[in-house]
Amino acid sequence: MNEWSSSKRGDLSRRRMLGVVGAGVVVSALPSRSGAATRPGAQARTAGEGLVGAPLPRIEGPLKVRGAAPYAAEFTFAGMVYAALAFSTIAKGRIISIDTGAAEAAPGFVHVMTHVNAPRMRPMMPWASSEKAAGNDAWPIMQDDRVRWNGQPIAVVLAETQEQADHAASLISATYEEEPATTSFAQAKANGTETAVLGGQPVHIEIGDAEAALAAAAVSVDATFHTPYQNHNAIEPHAVTVAWHGNELEVHDASQSVVHNAWSLAQILGIEEHQVHVTSPYVGGSFGGKFMGMHQVLAAASSRLSGRPVRLTLSRAGVYRLVGGRALTEQRLALGAGRDGRFVALIHTGTSTHTPDSPHPELAQFVSYSSYATGTLKIDLQWAHLDMVANAAMRAPGEAVGSFALESAVDEVAVALGMDPIELRIRNEPQADPLTGLPFSSRNIVEAWRAGAKRFGWERRNPTPRAVRQGDWLIGMGCGAGSHMYARESGGAARLTLTKHGTATIDIAAHDAGMGTATVLTQITADQLALRLDQVRLRAADSALPGVVPGIGSSQTTTAAATIIAAQRKAVAELLKLLRRDSPLAGLTADEVTPRDGGLAKTDDPARHESYSSILTRARRDELVVEATGGNPTESEQYSMYSYAAVFCEVRVNAVTGEIRVSRLLGSMDCGRVVNARTAAGQFRGGMVMAIGLALTEETLYDERTARIMNPSLSEYHVPVHADVPEIDVIWTGIPDPQAPLGARGIGELSMNGTAAAIANAVHNATGTRVRRLPITLDQLL
Amino acid sequence: MKPFVYKKAGTVAEAVRAGAAPGAKYLGGGTNLVDLMRETIEQPATLVDVTGLSSDIRRLRDGGLLIGAAVRNTELATHREVRTRYPVLTRAVVAGASGQIRNMATVGGNMLQRTRCAYFYDAKGSRCNKRNPGQGCDAIEGFNRMHAILGASSACVATHPSDMSVALAALDAVVHLDGPGGPREVPLTELHRLPGETPEVETVLRQGELVTAVELPPLSWAKRSTYRKVRDRASYAFALVSVAAAIDVRGGKVKEVRIALGGVAHKPWRAREAEAALSGGPATVKAFRAAAEAELADARPLRDNGFKVELAARTITAVLGELAGGVR
Ligand SMILES: Cc1cc2nc3c(=O)[nH]c(=O)nc-3n(C[C@H](O)[C@H](O)[C@H](O)COP(=O)(O)OP(=O)(O)OC[C@H]3O[C@@H](n4cnc5c(N)ncnc54)[C@H](O)[C@@H]3O)c2cc1C
């Protein structure tokens, strides 16, 4: 047993949460593996042990509904001015001149910063180049006359109001000396690609001779898949409000990496890390787009130059110009199988667009590392370099687009074999990780498939394409698998304060961009200490707090859970030291006691109990403060750990116009224990909505002649609207992972994976047309 | 956006007087104009708010309807007589934009909204003959999925984005204008222009002319009319192709038919060729398809929008078939 399983208290199966919250009311259950009775989630307890799993509403919900939750662009400082940016209109070259005269004469003008007067600053450091680096590139920030992409900020204008700043910025004009730029994918490939590198290793894997095995396979598919550029569209555009107090910088950021951003700003601006204080109490969506960016630097630098506090809110178009997104991919996916359906070859290679120093590889091939037992495997990723805004991470980077290719190909093989696509997947279930040989910590995708198929009514599917029709509408069903690798960050740390009033505060620099993290961490703390929810206060998303816990890789809950468990253990040990000799617990060791009812109790004799309040009061202590770290994630070195999704989709395709409507969508998850049934369901649904966008509507129109993004708005960049999204059903196995803290693996990105393929496969089942280029638009079906 | 003076007109005369000043523009709901001002594409010196004028829908003596230019899109779509007598109009209006935008948008503003061509919108970074006459057009060889297949020119391939106007074109609506030269009337089909060499001139409106109302003729058979919009997502997207149609079939023969197309041209496209082909002939799917093909014979697709020709033909055929009630 590792430390997580030994730290578990009580009966896991009793606490297993199998509830499914649909639109807040519908509660249903899957049969659990142990056969234990399940209980409806909605009635879950709200106090103490057992809180983990409860479908609690967001603790900050009322504040948000009342508009009382301050976002980054809602903090104000006395004397604050507003910023607006001017952007380059060429892809590459030199700025010959910038005319700021008209801007300076505009009403309300305060200051303008360009490369001519910007203070000297160091470049940003890209993710992973240092413990707290969180940039997407290493470009100089307004330090020279170079233009490196079309849309690069060339000036920051400050004015007394936002409208005045916007107007003044619109008056700025520049002249350029253009240089030849690589702006098309074809040109970038022709220039020569580079083998992608991840963690210092080239992305090239060969197990056996996959090409030979493919050639010899009884059944095979070998196809090219295309996925487009996509941009971030969090509901809250990036924003930052900054003020200098002497040499100290106060930053209210919309961020998913406060500690990283404080460190990054310090190293860029040449001050000490402790001189920068970043908070992000409320964030309107991050999705991988809200790490360290240029805009925080530009705000801080222009504030320093002007001597005024600055609020910089990117316009929607500004988000497109400054923040990258999903890279474009071209993937070769070849899959060979025997007549019995056993895979004998898997080849997943291809090219993704890339920018210098970008830490984001858009590794579509990753999904093929460990999804199926295939005998032979060939993986290769090439980077094609373009002169464009730096790649960013975008929810389930690589996997979202890679699972589209892999799971479409699996469906094609199923059709070729005349086999049910679910049975085909189950037939190729690996016994251990196909790449590393490590044992799986907990892999129950087969159960997820079975439960999902039953609930979705998969047996009603007609396997013959174009066979089901209602009037003008062709109806089809499809499925796809998704997986997401477990992650826990090593930088987890938290401070736990217990008071003589029997309340607790947990301090951890984690982030909540709307996912429910704050609620979940409060829940875990209350659960670990056997307190009521209202006795626990969480302070988070503040760089002054302990922990390096970026919102990355669906890892915040696992990272924080490990840390909170460690803090609880430390607190228990300290409490035992404070016991008076007449305490009912006197003489007991940490192994013999368990938090219970607002205090500690002897595990096998709960009558021996003393409350935290009593322990501290009698020890004449106002409070007890402990700090703990979560330790290194050694579990991921010993086990292959993934969350799994089985996604089912029904589409209706209009036979006249080719219009596609997703009419039903179900996600059946296997993600370990679900810590909050309500917020988890929200994450699953949200990922599936984004995947509808990936499959059917979203595409950045990047003009290959000019490298200009032509649809930088929510009007022309089509995210799914309500009418595109059916009611989404979500269920999960709820089987705890014995290797993960609290038995919980990551869930934030999981449902992005497999869903686009499920939709594409349903389109094939409906129409007989196999579309391998996203988004699937109606003209591809005419 | 550039600072401007705002005036609210109390009467048509007041509006026309203020609107005649150089740099003045009329302001309806502002849902298009204010966006364009933010993008610096429109830079009026004065905005003359005309939402206080003519905001009612009146029945005329001949049975037609007179719709004030300031009537909000939502009001128009939900009006009882419009819904029952001109269902094509209600359907066209609700197929456009979003509930919130329709609550703000006015009839006059909807008609006069400007193209959504991405290159037109990109004031700083792209060339556009409509925005900067003579500059060149980046759409012709660029992203033109949304662009025209009919009536375009080498100067401009933009489309008119209004759904409502397509229905009005099919209904033979007449636009009432007032201005420095006095009141006049223009059929809606003649309000918007094809781009030719001067794509910046989008309508036949004269300097300072105000739309005061739109008149719908009685058209008793327009009860059997509908609007079908095909687009890239289920809602809140501009038309790839749309069809407004009304048809009167007697004894298997087409007695009257009106067809207008959206998303295919610089103006709401009245399909007169198709109408002529059908008039008096059999109401069959084959005839509908042949008429659609006749209309589209001159289509000139661009890089990204070749599918529109077939899509338009199919949609016209399907809509007429639906209206004619299950003909073969
Ligand atoms: C995101 C988005 C999506 C949209 N989707 C659609 C869609 O799918 N289909 C669709 O049809 N439309 C769509 N629209 C456009 C919308 O319908 C128009 O913005 C709206 O109808 C314009 O009306 P308004 O009253 O707000 O006009 P304004 O913005 O006020 O004015 C538009 C123009 O008309 C002029 N004008 C206004 N009133 C008069 C008058 N009485 N006389 C003379 N000139 C006048 C103004 O000077 C201006 O040039 C969309 C808009 C947005 C922002």
Tab-separated table of N, CA, C and O and ligand atoms in Angstrom, chain A residues 713-716, chain B residues 24-36 42 47-48 50-51 53-54 69-73 92-93 95-98 101-102 104-114 116 121 160-165 176-178 202 205 208-213 227 229 231 233 235-239, ligand 1:
chain	number	residue	atom	x	y	z
A	713	SER	N	-13.273	37.344	-33.384
A	713	SER	CA	-14.452	37.806	-32.641
A	713	SER	C	-15.393	36.638	-32.420
A	713	SER	O	-15.369	35.657	-33.161
A	714	LEU	N	-16.238	36.772	-31.417
A	714	LEU	CA	-17.181	35.687	-31.120
A	714	LEU	C	-18.302	35.631	-32.141
A	714	LEU	O	-19.065	34.677	-32.171
A	715	SER	N	-18.394	36.645	-32.970
A	715	SER	CA	-19.394	36.601	-34.018
A	715	SER	C	-18.928	35.707	-35.163
A	715	SER	O	-19.712	34.920	-35.694
A	716	GLU	N	-17.665	35.797	-35.515
A	716	GLU	CA	-17.185	35.059	-36.695
A	716	GLU	C	-16.386	33.806	-36.351
A	716	GLU	O	-16.203	32.942	-37.200
B	24	ALA	N	-22.934	63.274	-40.614
B	24	ALA	CA	-24.006	62.789	-39.738
B	24	ALA	C	-24.437	61.392	-40.175
B	24	ALA	O	-24.395	61.066	-41.364
B	25	LYS	N	-24.838	60.578	-39.211
B	25	LYS	CA	-25.387	59.256	-39.530
B	25	LYS	C	-26.597	59.032	-38.643
B	25	LYS	O	-26.615	59.443	-37.478
B	26	TYR	N	-27.584	58.336	-39.199
B	26	TYR	CA	-28.732	57.954	-38.381
B	26	TYR	C	-28.368	56.768	-37.507
B	26	TYR	O	-27.623	55.884	-37.921
B	27	LEU	N	-28.928	56.770	-36.313
B	27	LEU	CA	-28.654	55.691	-35.366
B	27	LEU	C	-29.949	54.964	-35.038
B	27	LEU	O	-30.908	55.572	-34.554
B	28	GLY	N	-29.982	53.672	-35.326
B	28	GLY	CA	-31.095	52.838	-34.894
B	28	GLY	C	-30.716	52.204	-33.577
B	28	GLY	O	-30.330	52.896	-32.628
B	29	GLY	N	-30.783	50.889	-33.510
B	29	GLY	CA	-30.406	50.196	-32.274
B	29	GLY	C	-28.911	50.254	-32.016
B	29	GLY	O	-28.449	49.947	-30.917
B	30	GLY	N	-28.162	50.607	-33.037
B	30	GLY	CA	-26.717	50.734	-32.870
B	30	GLY	C	-25.962	49.413	-32.897
B	30	GLY	O	-24.746	49.388	-32.733
B	31	THR	N	-26.656	48.324	-33.127
B	31	THR	CA	-25.992	47.013	-33.015
B	31	THR	C	-25.006	46.761	-34.138
B	31	THR	O	-24.127	45.925	-34.010
B	32	ASN	N	-25.128	47.466	-35.223
B	32	ASN	CA	-24.144	47.347	-36.286
B	32	ASN	C	-23.273	48.598	-36.350
B	32	ASN	O	-22.050	48.522	-36.381
B	33	LEU	N	-23.907	49.746	-36.315
B	33	LEU	CA	-23.164	50.999	-36.477
B	33	LEU	C	-22.143	51.198	-35.364
B	33	LEU	O	-20.994	51.583	-35.618
B	34	VAL	N	-22.528	50.923	-34.134
B	34	VAL	CA	-21.606	51.163	-33.027
B	34	VAL	C	-20.420	50.201	-33.101
B	34	VAL	O	-19.268	50.577	-32.845
B	35	ASP	N	-20.693	48.956	-33.504
B	35	ASP	CA	-19.589	48.010	-33.734
B	35	ASP	C	-18.610	48.566	-34.756
B	35	ASP	O	-17.396	48.515	-34.569
B	36	LEU	N	-19.156	49.079	-35.842
B	36	LEU	CA	-18.290	49.589	-36.913
B	36	LEU	C	-17.543	50.841	-36.473
B	36	LEU	O	-16.421	51.099	-36.912
B	42	GLU	N	-16.556	53.126	-39.389
B	42	GLU	CA	-17.456	54.273	-39.467
B	42	GLU	C	-16.939	55.310	-38.461
B	42	GLU	O	-16.602	54.950	-37.327
B	47	LEU	N	-24.297	61.551	-34.454
B	47	LEU	CA	-25.259	60.466	-34.542
B	47	LEU	C	-26.646	61.044	-34.282
B	47	LEU	O	-26.863	61.700	-33.259
B	48	VAL	N	-27.542	60.803	-35.217
B	48	VAL	CA	-28.912	61.278	-35.055
B	48	VAL	C	-29.772	60.052	-34.726
B	48	VAL	O	-30.041	59.217	-35.590
B	50	VAL	N	-32.745	57.911	-34.306
B	50	VAL	CA	-34.085	57.957	-34.903
B	50	VAL	C	-35.012	56.884	-34.317
B	50	VAL	O	-36.047	56.573	-34.888
B	51	THR	N	-34.631	56.358	-33.167
B	51	THR	CA	-35.464	55.308	-32.578
B	51	THR	C	-36.745	55.865	-31.972
B	51	THR	O	-37.644	55.111	-31.617
B	53	LEU	N	-38.755	57.761	-33.649
B	53	LEU	CA	-39.684	58.036	-34.754
B	53	LEU	C	-40.402	56.767	-35.191
B	53	LEU	O	-39.873	55.675	-35.053
B	54	SER	N	-41.561	56.941	-35.749
B	54	SER	CA	-42.329	55.905	-36.454
B	54	SER	C	-42.040	54.488	-35.983
B	54	SER	O	-41.386	53.715	-36.666
B	69	ALA	N	-39.925	52.541	-39.419
B	69	ALA	CA	-38.501	52.189	-39.500
B	69	ALA	C	-37.906	51.917	-38.127
B	69	ALA	O	-36.913	51.212	-38.004
B	70	ALA	N	-38.515	52.465	-37.079
B	70	ALA	CA	-37.936	52.286	-35.743
B	70	ALA	C	-38.526	51.086	-35.002
B	70	ALA	O	-38.194	50.842	-33.848
B	71	VAL	N	-39.396	50.355	-35.670
B	71	VAL	CA	-39.940	49.141	-35.041
B	71	VAL	C	-38.784	48.183	-34.767
B	71	VAL	O	-37.945	47.944	-35.643
B	72	ARG	N	-38.747	47.681	-33.553
B	72	ARG	CA	-37.671	46.749	-33.198
B	72	ARG	C	-37.907	45.408	-33.876
B	72	ARG	O	-39.048	44.996	-34.081
B	73	ASN	N	-36.853	44.709	-34.181
B	73	ASN	CA	-36.945	43.419	-34.869
B	73	ASN	C	-37.829	42.431	-34.119
B	73	ASN	O	-38.610	41.693	-34.721
B	92	ALA	N	-37.765	34.966	-41.026
B	92	ALA	CA	-36.486	35.569	-41.426
B	92	ALA	C	-35.904	36.387	-40.273
B	92	ALA	O	-34.717	36.296	-39.973
B	93	VAL	N	-36.763	37.163	-39.634
B	93	VAL	CA	-36.243	38.011	-38.552
B	93	VAL	C	-35.704	37.152	-37.415
B	93	VAL	O	-34.591	37.371	-36.930
B	95	ALA	N	-34.561	34.278	-37.523
B	95	ALA	CA	-33.371	33.516	-37.934
B	95	ALA	C	-32.108	34.350	-37.823
B	95	ALA	O	-31.002	33.841	-37.991
B	96	GLY	N	-32.263	35.637	-37.538
B	96	GLY	CA	-31.104	36.520	-37.510
B	96	GLY	C	-30.629	36.828	-36.106
B	96	GLY	O	-31.428	36.892	-35.170
B	97	ALA	N	-29.326	37.012	-35.972
B	97	ALA	CA	-28.698	37.503	-34.752
B	97	ALA	C	-29.126	36.706	-33.524
B	97	ALA	O	-29.265	35.490	-33.589
B	98	SER	N	-29.382	37.411	-32.413
B	98	SER	CA	-29.791	36.747	-31.175
B	98	SER	C	-30.971	37.512	-30.599
B	98	SER	O	-31.257	38.628	-31.031
B	101	ILE	N	-29.963	41.007	-29.486
B	101	ILE	CA	-29.709	41.951	-30.585
B	101	ILE	C	-31.029	42.336	-31.254
B	101	ILE	O	-31.252	43.506	-31.578
B	102	ARG	N	-31.916	41.369	-31.442
B	102	ARG	CA	-33.196	41.683	-32.091
B	102	ARG	C	-34.047	42.637	-31.244
B	102	ARG	O	-34.854	43.396	-31.773
B	104	MET	N	-32.894	45.120	-29.717
B	104	MET	CA	-32.348	46.459	-29.963
B	104	MET	C	-32.520	46.883	-31.413
B	104	MET	O	-32.802	48.059	-31.702
B	105	ALA	N	-32.329	45.950	-32.318
B	105	ALA	CA	-32.235	46.284	-33.744
B	105	ALA	C	-33.561	46.809	-34.276
B	105	ALA	O	-34.634	46.328	-33.910
B	106	THR	N	-33.459	47.772	-35.188
B	106	THR	CA	-34.651	48.356	-35.792
B	106	THR	C	-34.777	47.880	-37.242
B	106	THR	O	-33.826	47.385	-37.841
B	107	VAL	N	-35.962	48.091	-37.789
B	107	VAL	CA	-36.215	47.688	-39.176
B	107	VAL	C	-35.298	48.470	-40.133
B	107	VAL	O	-34.662	47.902	-41.022
B	108	GLY	N	-35.207	49.790	-39.909
B	108	GLY	CA	-34.357	50.614	-40.779
B	108	GLY	C	-32.902	50.201	-40.691
B	108	GLY	O	-32.208	50.073	-41.705
B	109	GLY	N	-32.421	49.980	-39.477
B	109	GLY	CA	-31.023	49.608	-39.281
B	109	GLY	C	-30.722	48.234	-39.846
B	109	GLY	O	-29.664	48.012	-40.432
B	110	ASN	N	-31.660	47.312	-39.693
B	110	ASN	CA	-31.447	45.954	-40.196
B	110	ASN	C	-31.225	45.985	-41.703
B	110	ASN	O	-30.288	45.386	-42.230
B	111	MET	N	-32.075	46.731	-42.382
B	111	MET	CA	-31.978	46.839	-43.836
B	111	MET	C	-30.636	47.389	-44.269
B	111	MET	O	-30.097	47.027	-45.294
B	112	LEU	N	-30.134	48.341	-43.469
B	112	LEU	CA	-28.949	49.096	-43.881
B	112	LEU	C	-27.672	48.629	-43.186
B	112	LEU	O	-26.637	49.284	-43.281
B	113	GLN	N	-27.737	47.483	-42.523
B	113	GLN	CA	-26.528	46.938	-41.921
B	113	GLN	C	-25.531	46.623	-43.034
B	113	GLN	O	-25.900	46.374	-44.171
B	114	ARG	N	-24.264	46.628	-42.653
B	114	ARG	CA	-23.216	46.453	-43.664
B	114	ARG	C	-22.647	45.035	-43.645
B	114	ARG	O	-22.882	44.270	-42.726
B	116	ARG	N	-20.498	41.561	-43.519
B	116	ARG	CA	-19.650	40.988	-42.475
B	116	ARG	C	-18.336	40.471	-43.041
B	116	ARG	O	-17.619	39.748	-42.350
B	121	TYR	N	-13.932	44.255	-42.243
B	121	TYR	CA	-13.858	44.538	-40.805
B	121	TYR	C	-12.436	44.820	-40.324
B	121	TYR	O	-12.244	45.470	-39.313
B	160	HIS	N	-24.642	40.828	-48.640
B	160	HIS	CA	-25.453	41.591	-47.694
B	160	HIS	C	-25.935	40.613	-46.636
B	160	HIS	O	-26.446	39.551	-46.964
B	161	PRO	N	-25.775	40.953	-45.367
B	161	PRO	CA	-26.018	39.955	-44.329
B	161	PRO	C	-27.454	39.869	-43.799
B	161	PRO	O	-27.765	38.962	-43.043
B	162	SER	N	-28.323	40.777	-44.192
B	162	SER	CA	-29.632	40.826	-43.538
B	162	SER	C	-30.542	39.672	-43.951
B	162	SER	O	-30.719	39.408	-45.139
B	163	ASP	N	-31.126	39.019	-42.968
B	163	ASP	CA	-32.145	38.003	-43.253
B	163	ASP	C	-33.489	38.665	-43.535
B	163	ASP	O	-34.202	38.296	-44.460
B	164	MET	N	-33.837	39.631	-42.696
B	164	MET	CA	-35.126	40.308	-42.842
B	164	MET	C	-35.333	40.842	-44.256
B	164	MET	O	-36.412	40.709	-44.844
B	165	SER	N	-34.273	41.431	-44.804
B	165	SER	CA	-34.402	42.058	-46.123
B	165	SER	C	-34.677	41.041	-47.220
B	165	SER	O	-35.266	41.371	-48.247
B	176	HIS	N	-40.149	53.424	-47.682
B	176	HIS	CA	-40.515	54.841	-47.663
B	176	HIS	C	-39.337	55.648	-47.144
B	176	HIS	O	-38.800	55.351	-46.077
B	177	LEU	N	-38.978	56.662	-47.906
B	177	LEU	CA	-37.829	57.486	-47.540
B	177	LEU	C	-38.262	58.927	-47.358
B	177	LEU	O	-39.274	59.354	-47.902
B	178	ASP	N	-37.484	59.664	-46.609
B	178	ASP	CA	-37.673	61.105	-46.538
B	178	ASP	C	-36.279	61.716	-46.490
B	178	ASP	O	-35.342	61.053	-46.039
B	202	GLU	N	-23.544	51.462	-51.389
B	202	GLU	CA	-24.250	50.204	-51.153
B	202	GLU	C	-25.743	50.274	-51.438
B	202	GLU	O	-26.393	49.248	-51.628
B	205	LEU	N	-29.825	55.209	-51.528
B	205	LEU	CA	-30.135	56.346	-50.651
B	205	LEU	C	-29.283	57.546	-51.017
B	205	LEU	O	-28.100	57.407	-51.286
B	208	GLY	N	-28.164	62.001	-46.638
B	208	GLY	CA	-29.111	62.496	-45.634
B	208	GLY	C	-30.494	61.868	-45.702
B	208	GLY	O	-31.384	62.259	-44.945
B	209	GLU	N	-30.690	60.894	-46.576
B	209	GLU	CA	-32.026	60.304	-46.676
B	209	GLU	C	-32.288	59.336	-45.522
B	209	GLU	O	-31.406	58.570	-45.133
B	210	LEU	N	-33.517	59.399	-45.055
B	210	LEU	CA	-33.925	58.627	-43.883
B	210	LEU	C	-34.963	57.595	-44.307
B	210	LEU	O	-35.866	57.902	-45.088
B	211	VAL	N	-34.831	56.381	-43.786
B	211	VAL	CA	-35.893	55.397	-43.991
B	211	VAL	C	-36.957	55.677	-42.943
B	211	VAL	O	-36.651	55.741	-41.750
B	212	THR	N	-38.194	55.877	-43.389
B	212	THR	CA	-39.247	56.147	-42.409
B	212	THR	C	-40.134	54.931	-42.187
B	212	THR	O	-40.691	54.771	-41.105
B	213	ALA	N	-40.292	54.111	-43.211
B	213	ALA	CA	-41.186	52.955	-43.064
B	213	ALA	C	-40.948	51.958	-44.186
B	213	ALA	O	-40.277	52.262	-45.175
B	227	TYR	N	-39.237	30.864	-44.667
B	227	TYR	CA	-37.836	31.270	-44.778
B	227	TYR	C	-36.980	30.126	-44.270
B	227	TYR	O	-37.219	29.585	-43.201
B	229	LYS	N	-32.993	29.162	-43.555
B	229	LYS	CA	-31.633	29.697	-43.489
B	229	LYS	C	-30.667	28.563	-43.193
B	229	LYS	O	-30.853	27.823	-42.230
B	231	ARG	N	-26.806	27.588	-42.260
B	231	ARG	CA	-25.645	28.279	-41.693
B	231	ARG	C	-24.718	27.303	-40.995
B	231	ARG	O	-25.032	26.130	-40.867
B	233	ARG	N	-23.660	27.127	-37.831
B	233	ARG	CA	-24.058	26.561	-36.543
B	233	ARG	C	-25.552	26.751	-36.411
B	233	ARG	O	-26.179	27.427	-37.238
B	235	SER	N	-27.537	28.409	-34.606
B	235	SER	CA	-28.096	29.725	-34.367
B	235	SER	C	-26.947	30.720	-34.323
B	235	SER	O	-25.789	30.329	-34.210
B	236	TYR	N	-27.261	32.017	-34.426
B	236	TYR	CA	-26.259	33.054	-34.208
B	236	TYR	C	-25.116	32.960	-35.208
B	236	TYR	O	-23.950	33.004	-34.869
B	237	ALA	N	-25.482	32.773	-36.460
B	237	ALA	CA	-24.482	32.798	-37.527
B	237	ALA	C	-25.169	33.356	-38.758
B	237	ALA	O	-26.378	33.177	-38.938
B	238	PHE	N	-24.395	34.005	-39.599
B	238	PHE	CA	-24.953	34.559	-40.827
B	238	PHE	C	-25.193	33.436	-41.827
B	238	PHE	O	-24.594	32.368	-41.733
B	239	ALA	N	-26.056	33.717	-42.784
B	239	ALA	CA	-26.467	32.679	-43.729
B	239	ALA	C	-25.341	32.311	-44.678
B	239	ALA	O	-24.618	33.169	-45.172
C	1	LIG	C1	-23.149	39.106	-33.451
C	1	LIG	C2	-24.175	39.540	-34.441
C	1	LIG	C3	-24.845	38.590	-35.193
C	1	LIG	C4	-25.787	38.990	-36.119
C	1	LIG	N1	-26.426	38.048	-36.857
C	1	LIG	C5	-27.314	38.436	-37.803
C	1	LIG	C6	-27.973	37.515	-38.636
C	1	LIG	O1	-27.765	36.311	-38.517
C	1	LIG	N2	-28.837	37.959	-39.568
C	1	LIG	C7	-29.102	39.294	-39.701
C	1	LIG	O2	-29.913	39.639	-40.539
C	1	LIG	N3	-28.488	40.193	-38.940
C	1	LIG	C8	-27.609	39.798	-38.007
C	1	LIG	N4	-26.979	40.727	-37.244
C	1	LIG	C9	-27.123	42.136	-37.600
C	1	LIG	C10	-28.290	42.804	-36.964
C	1	LIG	O3	-29.455	42.325	-37.527
C	1	LIG	C11	-28.095	44.279	-37.239
C	1	LIG	O4	-27.007	44.724	-36.469
C	1	LIG	C12	-29.318	45.084	-36.888
C	1	LIG	O5	-30.437	44.651	-37.586
C	1	LIG	C13	-29.061	46.549	-37.199
C	1	LIG	O6	-30.125	47.312	-36.696
C	1	LIG	P1	-29.857	48.566	-35.769
C	1	LIG	O7	-31.166	49.220	-35.567
C	1	LIG	O8	-29.129	48.200	-34.566
C	1	LIG	O9	-28.965	49.413	-36.777
C	1	LIG	P2	-27.821	50.450	-36.473
C	1	LIG	O10	-26.573	49.745	-36.088
C	1	LIG	O11	-28.307	51.512	-35.572
C	1	LIG	O12	-27.664	51.072	-37.922
C	1	LIG	C14	-27.224	50.322	-39.034
C	1	LIG	C15	-27.136	51.257	-40.238
C	1	LIG	O13	-28.416	51.715	-40.611
C	1	LIG	C16	-28.470	53.137	-40.612
C	1	LIG	N5	-29.816	53.486	-40.166
C	1	LIG	C17	-30.442	53.055	-39.047
C	1	LIG	N6	-31.708	53.495	-39.044
C	1	LIG	C18	-31.883	54.216	-40.169
C	1	LIG	C19	-32.982	54.916	-40.741
C	1	LIG	N7	-34.166	54.955	-40.156
C	1	LIG	N8	-32.792	55.552	-41.910
C	1	LIG	C20	-31.608	55.524	-42.542
C	1	LIG	N9	-30.541	54.894	-42.045
C	1	LIG	C21	-30.680	54.232	-40.886
C	1	LIG	C22	-27.364	53.566	-39.696
C	1	LIG	O14	-26.901	54.840	-40.008
C	1	LIG	C23	-26.329	52.488	-39.973
C	1	LIG	O15	-25.635	52.809	-41.134
C	1	LIG	C24	-26.062	40.361	-36.296
C	1	LIG	C25	-25.404	41.298	-35.514
C	1	LIG	C26	-24.457	40.908	-34.600
C	1	LIG	C27	-23.768	41.947	-33.790
